[in-house]
JSON list of N, CA and C in Angstrom, two decimals:
[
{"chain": "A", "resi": 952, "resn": "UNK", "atom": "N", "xyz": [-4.67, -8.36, 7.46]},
{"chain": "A", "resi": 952, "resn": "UNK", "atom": "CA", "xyz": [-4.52, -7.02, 6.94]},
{"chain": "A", "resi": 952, "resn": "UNK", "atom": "C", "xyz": [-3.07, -6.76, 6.53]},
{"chain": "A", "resi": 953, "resn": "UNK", "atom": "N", "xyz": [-1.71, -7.52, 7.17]},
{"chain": "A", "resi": 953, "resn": "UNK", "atom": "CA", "xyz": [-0.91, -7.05, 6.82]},
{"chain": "A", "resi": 953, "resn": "UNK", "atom": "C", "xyz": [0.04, -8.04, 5.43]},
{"chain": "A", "resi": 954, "resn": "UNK", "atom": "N", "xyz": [-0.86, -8.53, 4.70]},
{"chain": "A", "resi": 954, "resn": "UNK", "atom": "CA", "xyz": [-1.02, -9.45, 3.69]},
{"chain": "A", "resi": 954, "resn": "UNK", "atom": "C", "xyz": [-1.56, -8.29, 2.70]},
{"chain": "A", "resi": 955, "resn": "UNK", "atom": "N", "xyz": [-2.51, -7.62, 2.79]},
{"chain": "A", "resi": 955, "resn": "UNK", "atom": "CA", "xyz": [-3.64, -6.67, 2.23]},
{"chain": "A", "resi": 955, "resn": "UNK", "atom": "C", "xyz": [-2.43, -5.76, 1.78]},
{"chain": "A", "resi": 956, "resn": "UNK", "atom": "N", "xyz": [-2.06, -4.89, 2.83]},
{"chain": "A", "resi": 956, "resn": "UNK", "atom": "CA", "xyz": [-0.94, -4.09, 2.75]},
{"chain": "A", "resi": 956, "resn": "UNK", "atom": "C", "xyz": [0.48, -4.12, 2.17]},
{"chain": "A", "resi": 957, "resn": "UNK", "atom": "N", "xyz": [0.95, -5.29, 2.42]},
{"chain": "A", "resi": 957, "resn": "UNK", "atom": "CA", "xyz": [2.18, -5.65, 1.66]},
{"chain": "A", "resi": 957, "resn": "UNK", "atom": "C", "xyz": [2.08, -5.72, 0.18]},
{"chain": "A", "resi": 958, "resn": "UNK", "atom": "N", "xyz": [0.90, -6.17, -0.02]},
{"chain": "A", "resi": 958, "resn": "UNK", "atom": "CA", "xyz": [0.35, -6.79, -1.90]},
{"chain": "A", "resi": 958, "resn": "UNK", "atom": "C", "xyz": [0.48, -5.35, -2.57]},
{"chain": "A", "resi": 959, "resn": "UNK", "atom": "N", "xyz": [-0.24, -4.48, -1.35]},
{"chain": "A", "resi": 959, "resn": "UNK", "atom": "CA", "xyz": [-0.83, -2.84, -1.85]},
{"chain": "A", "resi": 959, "resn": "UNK", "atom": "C", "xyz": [0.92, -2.12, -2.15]},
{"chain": "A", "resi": 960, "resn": "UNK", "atom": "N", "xyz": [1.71, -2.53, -1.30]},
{"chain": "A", "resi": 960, "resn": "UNK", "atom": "CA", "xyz": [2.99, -1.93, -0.88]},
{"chain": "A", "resi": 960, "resn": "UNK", "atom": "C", "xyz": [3.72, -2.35, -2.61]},
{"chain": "A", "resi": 961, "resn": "UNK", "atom": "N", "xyz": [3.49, -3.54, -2.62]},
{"chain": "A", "resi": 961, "resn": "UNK", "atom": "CA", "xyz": [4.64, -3.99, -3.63]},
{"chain": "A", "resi": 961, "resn": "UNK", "atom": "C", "xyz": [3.87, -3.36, -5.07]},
{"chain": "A", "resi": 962, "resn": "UNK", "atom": "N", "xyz": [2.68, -3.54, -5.12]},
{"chain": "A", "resi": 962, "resn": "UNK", "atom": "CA", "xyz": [1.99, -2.98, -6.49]},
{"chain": "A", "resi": 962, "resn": "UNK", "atom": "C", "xyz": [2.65, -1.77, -6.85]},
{"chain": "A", "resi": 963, "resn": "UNK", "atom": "N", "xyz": [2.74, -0.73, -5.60]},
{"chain": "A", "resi": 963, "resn": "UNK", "atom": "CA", "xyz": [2.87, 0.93, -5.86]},
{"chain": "A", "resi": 963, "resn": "UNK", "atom": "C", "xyz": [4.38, 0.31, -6.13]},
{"chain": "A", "resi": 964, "resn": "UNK", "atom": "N", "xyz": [5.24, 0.32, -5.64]},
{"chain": "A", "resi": 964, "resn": "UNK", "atom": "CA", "xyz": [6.57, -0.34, -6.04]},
{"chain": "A", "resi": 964, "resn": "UNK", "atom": "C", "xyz": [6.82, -0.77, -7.51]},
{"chain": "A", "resi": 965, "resn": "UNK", "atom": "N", "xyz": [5.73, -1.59, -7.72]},
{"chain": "A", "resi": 965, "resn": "UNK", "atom": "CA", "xyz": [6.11, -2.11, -9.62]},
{"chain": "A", "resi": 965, "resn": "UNK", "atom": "C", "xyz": [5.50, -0.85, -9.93]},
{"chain": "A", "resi": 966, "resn": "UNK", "atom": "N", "xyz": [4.55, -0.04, -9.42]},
{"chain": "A", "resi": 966, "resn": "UNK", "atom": "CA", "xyz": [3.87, 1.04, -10.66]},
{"chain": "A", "resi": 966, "resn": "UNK", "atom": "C", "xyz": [4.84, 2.19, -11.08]},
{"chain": "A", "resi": 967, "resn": "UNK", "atom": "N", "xyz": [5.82, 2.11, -10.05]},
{"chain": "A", "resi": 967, "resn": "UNK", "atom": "CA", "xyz": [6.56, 3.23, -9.81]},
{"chain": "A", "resi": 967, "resn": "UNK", "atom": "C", "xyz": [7.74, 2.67, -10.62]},
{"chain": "A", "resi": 968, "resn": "UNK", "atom": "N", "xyz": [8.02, 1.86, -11.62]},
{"chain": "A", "resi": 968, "resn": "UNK", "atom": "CA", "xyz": [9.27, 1.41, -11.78]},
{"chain": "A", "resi": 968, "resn": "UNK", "atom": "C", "xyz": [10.71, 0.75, -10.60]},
{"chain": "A", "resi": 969, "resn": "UNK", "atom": "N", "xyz": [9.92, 0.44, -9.85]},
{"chain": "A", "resi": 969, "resn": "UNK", "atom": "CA", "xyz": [10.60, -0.71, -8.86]},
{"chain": "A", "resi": 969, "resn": "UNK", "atom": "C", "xyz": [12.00, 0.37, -8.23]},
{"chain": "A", "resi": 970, "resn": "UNK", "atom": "N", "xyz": [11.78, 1.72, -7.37]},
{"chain": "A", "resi": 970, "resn": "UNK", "atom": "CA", "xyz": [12.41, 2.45, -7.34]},
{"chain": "A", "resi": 970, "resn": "UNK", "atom": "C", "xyz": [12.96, 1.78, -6.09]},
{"chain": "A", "resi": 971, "resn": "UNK", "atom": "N", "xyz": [14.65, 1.93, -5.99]},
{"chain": "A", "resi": 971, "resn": "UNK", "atom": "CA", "xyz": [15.23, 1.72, -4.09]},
{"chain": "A", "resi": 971, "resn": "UNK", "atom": "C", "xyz": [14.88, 2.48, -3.30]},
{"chain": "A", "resi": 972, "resn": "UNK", "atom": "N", "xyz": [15.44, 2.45, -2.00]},
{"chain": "A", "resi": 972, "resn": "UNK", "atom": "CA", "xyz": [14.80, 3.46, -1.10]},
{"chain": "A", "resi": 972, "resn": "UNK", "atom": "C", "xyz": [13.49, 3.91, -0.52]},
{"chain": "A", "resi": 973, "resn": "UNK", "atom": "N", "xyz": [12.66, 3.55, -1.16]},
{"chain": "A", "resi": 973, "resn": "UNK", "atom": "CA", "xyz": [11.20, 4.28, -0.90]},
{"chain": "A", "resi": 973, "resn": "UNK", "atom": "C", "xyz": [10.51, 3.02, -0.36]},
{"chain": "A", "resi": 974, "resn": "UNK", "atom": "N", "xyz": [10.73, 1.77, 0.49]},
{"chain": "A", "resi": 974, "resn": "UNK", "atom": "CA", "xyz": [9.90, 1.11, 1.36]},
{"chain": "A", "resi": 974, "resn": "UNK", "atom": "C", "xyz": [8.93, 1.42, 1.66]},
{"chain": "A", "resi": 975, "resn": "UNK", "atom": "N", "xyz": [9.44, 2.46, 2.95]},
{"chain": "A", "resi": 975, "resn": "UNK", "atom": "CA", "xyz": [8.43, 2.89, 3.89]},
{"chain": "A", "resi": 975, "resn": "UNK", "atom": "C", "xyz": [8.07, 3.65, 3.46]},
{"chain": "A", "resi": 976, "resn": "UNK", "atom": "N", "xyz": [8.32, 4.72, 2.51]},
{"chain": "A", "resi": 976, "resn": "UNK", "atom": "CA", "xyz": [6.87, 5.49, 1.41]},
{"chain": "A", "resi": 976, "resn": "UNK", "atom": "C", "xyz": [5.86, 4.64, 1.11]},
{"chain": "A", "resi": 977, "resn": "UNK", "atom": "N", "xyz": [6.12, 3.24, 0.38]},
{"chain": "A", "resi": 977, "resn": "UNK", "atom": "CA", "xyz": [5.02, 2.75, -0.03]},
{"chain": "A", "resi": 977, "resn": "UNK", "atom": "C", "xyz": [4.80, 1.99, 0.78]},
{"chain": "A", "resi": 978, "resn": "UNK", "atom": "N", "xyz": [5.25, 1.52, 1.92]},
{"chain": "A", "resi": 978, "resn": "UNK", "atom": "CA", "xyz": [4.35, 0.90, 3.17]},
{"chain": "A", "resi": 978, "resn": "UNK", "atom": "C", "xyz": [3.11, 1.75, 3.44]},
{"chain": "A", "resi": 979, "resn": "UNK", "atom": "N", "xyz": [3.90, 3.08, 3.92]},
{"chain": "A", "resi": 979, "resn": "UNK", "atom": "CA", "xyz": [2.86, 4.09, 4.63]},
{"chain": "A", "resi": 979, "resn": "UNK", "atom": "C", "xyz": [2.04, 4.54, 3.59]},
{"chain": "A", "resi": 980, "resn": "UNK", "atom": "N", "xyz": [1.94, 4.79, 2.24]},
{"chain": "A", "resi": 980, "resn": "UNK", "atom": "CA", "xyz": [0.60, 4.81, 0.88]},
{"chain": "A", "resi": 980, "resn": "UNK", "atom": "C", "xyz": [-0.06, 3.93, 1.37]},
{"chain": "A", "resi": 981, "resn": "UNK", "atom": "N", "xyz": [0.46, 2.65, 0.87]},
{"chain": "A", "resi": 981, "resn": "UNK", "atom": "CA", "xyz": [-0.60, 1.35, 1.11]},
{"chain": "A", "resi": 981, "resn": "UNK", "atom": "C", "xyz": [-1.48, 1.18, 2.51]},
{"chain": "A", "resi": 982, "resn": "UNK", "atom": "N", "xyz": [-0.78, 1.25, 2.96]},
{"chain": "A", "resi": 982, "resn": "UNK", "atom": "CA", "xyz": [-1.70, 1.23, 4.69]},
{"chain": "A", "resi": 982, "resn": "UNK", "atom": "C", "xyz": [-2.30, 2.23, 4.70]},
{"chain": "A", "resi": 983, "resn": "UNK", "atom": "N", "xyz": [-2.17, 3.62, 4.52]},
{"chain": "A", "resi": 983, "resn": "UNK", "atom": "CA", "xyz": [-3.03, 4.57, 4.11]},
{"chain": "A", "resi": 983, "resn": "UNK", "atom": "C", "xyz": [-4.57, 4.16, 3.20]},
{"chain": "A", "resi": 984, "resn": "UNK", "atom": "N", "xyz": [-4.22, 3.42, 1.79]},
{"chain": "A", "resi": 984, "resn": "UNK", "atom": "CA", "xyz": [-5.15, 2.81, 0.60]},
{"chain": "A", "resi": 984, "resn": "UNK", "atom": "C", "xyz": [-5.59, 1.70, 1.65]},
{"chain": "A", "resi": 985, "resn": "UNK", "atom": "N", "xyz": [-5.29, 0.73, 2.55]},
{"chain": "A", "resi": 985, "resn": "UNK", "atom": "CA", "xyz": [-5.87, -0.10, 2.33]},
{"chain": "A", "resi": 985, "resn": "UNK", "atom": "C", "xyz": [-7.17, 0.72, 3.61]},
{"chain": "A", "resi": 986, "resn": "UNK", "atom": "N", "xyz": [-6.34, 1.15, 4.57]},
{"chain": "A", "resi": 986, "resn": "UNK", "atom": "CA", "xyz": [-6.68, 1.54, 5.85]},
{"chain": "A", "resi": 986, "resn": "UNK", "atom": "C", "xyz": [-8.74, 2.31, 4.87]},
{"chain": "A", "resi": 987, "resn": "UNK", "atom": "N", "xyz": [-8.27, 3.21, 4.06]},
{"chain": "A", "resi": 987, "resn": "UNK", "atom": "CA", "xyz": [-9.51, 4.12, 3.17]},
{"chain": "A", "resi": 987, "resn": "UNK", "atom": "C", "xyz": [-10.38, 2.91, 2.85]},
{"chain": "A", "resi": 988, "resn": "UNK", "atom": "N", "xyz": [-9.99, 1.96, 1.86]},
{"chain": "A", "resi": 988, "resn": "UNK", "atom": "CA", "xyz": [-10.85, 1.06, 1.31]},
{"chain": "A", "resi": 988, "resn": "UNK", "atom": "C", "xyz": [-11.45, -0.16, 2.59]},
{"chain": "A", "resi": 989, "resn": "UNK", "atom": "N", "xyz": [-10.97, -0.16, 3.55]},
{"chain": "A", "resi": 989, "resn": "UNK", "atom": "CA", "xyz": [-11.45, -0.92, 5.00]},
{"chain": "A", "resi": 989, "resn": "UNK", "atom": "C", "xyz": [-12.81, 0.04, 5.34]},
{"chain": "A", "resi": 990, "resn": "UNK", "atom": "N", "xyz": [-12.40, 1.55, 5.54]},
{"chain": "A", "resi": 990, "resn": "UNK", "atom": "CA", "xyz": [-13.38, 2.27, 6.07]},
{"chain": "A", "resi": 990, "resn": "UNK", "atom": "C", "xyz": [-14.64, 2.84, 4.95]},
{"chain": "A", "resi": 991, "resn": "UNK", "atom": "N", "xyz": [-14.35, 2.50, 3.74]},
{"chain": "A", "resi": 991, "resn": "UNK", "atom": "CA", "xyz": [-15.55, 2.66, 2.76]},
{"chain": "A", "resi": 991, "resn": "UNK", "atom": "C", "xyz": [-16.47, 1.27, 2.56]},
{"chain": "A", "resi": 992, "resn": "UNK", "atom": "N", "xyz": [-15.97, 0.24, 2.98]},
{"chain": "A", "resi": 992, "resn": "UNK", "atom": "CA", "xyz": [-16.62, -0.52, 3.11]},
{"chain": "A", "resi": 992, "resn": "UNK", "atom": "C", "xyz": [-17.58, -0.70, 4.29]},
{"chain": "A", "resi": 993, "resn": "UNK", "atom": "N", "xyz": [-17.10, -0.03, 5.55]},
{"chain": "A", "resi": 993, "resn": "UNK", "atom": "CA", "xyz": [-17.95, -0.45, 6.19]},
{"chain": "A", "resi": 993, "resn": "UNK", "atom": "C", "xyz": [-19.42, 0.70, 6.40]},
{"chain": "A", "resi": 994, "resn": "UNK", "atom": "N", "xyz": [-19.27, 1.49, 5.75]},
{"chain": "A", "resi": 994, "resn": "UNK", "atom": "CA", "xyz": [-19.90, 2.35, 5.57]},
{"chain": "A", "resi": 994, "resn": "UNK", "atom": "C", "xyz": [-21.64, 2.09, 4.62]}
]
């Protein structure tokens, strides 16, 4: 999962124009996205 998350982390990162500072913004999105798309699946 934390393979899942990092991929998710760096995507929002390039979508965003590769901004500094905002890591752990897009850590905590992505783990958020992946955490949603884990729980719609099992559904």
């Amino acid at each position: 999962m934390w393979e899942r998350i990092a991929n998710k982390a760096y995507e929002l990162w390039e979508q965003r124009g590769r901004p500094e500072g905002q890591d752990m913004q897009n850590w905590l999105e992505a783990e958020a996205i992946v955490m949603e798309e884990i729980h719609e699946a099992r559904e």
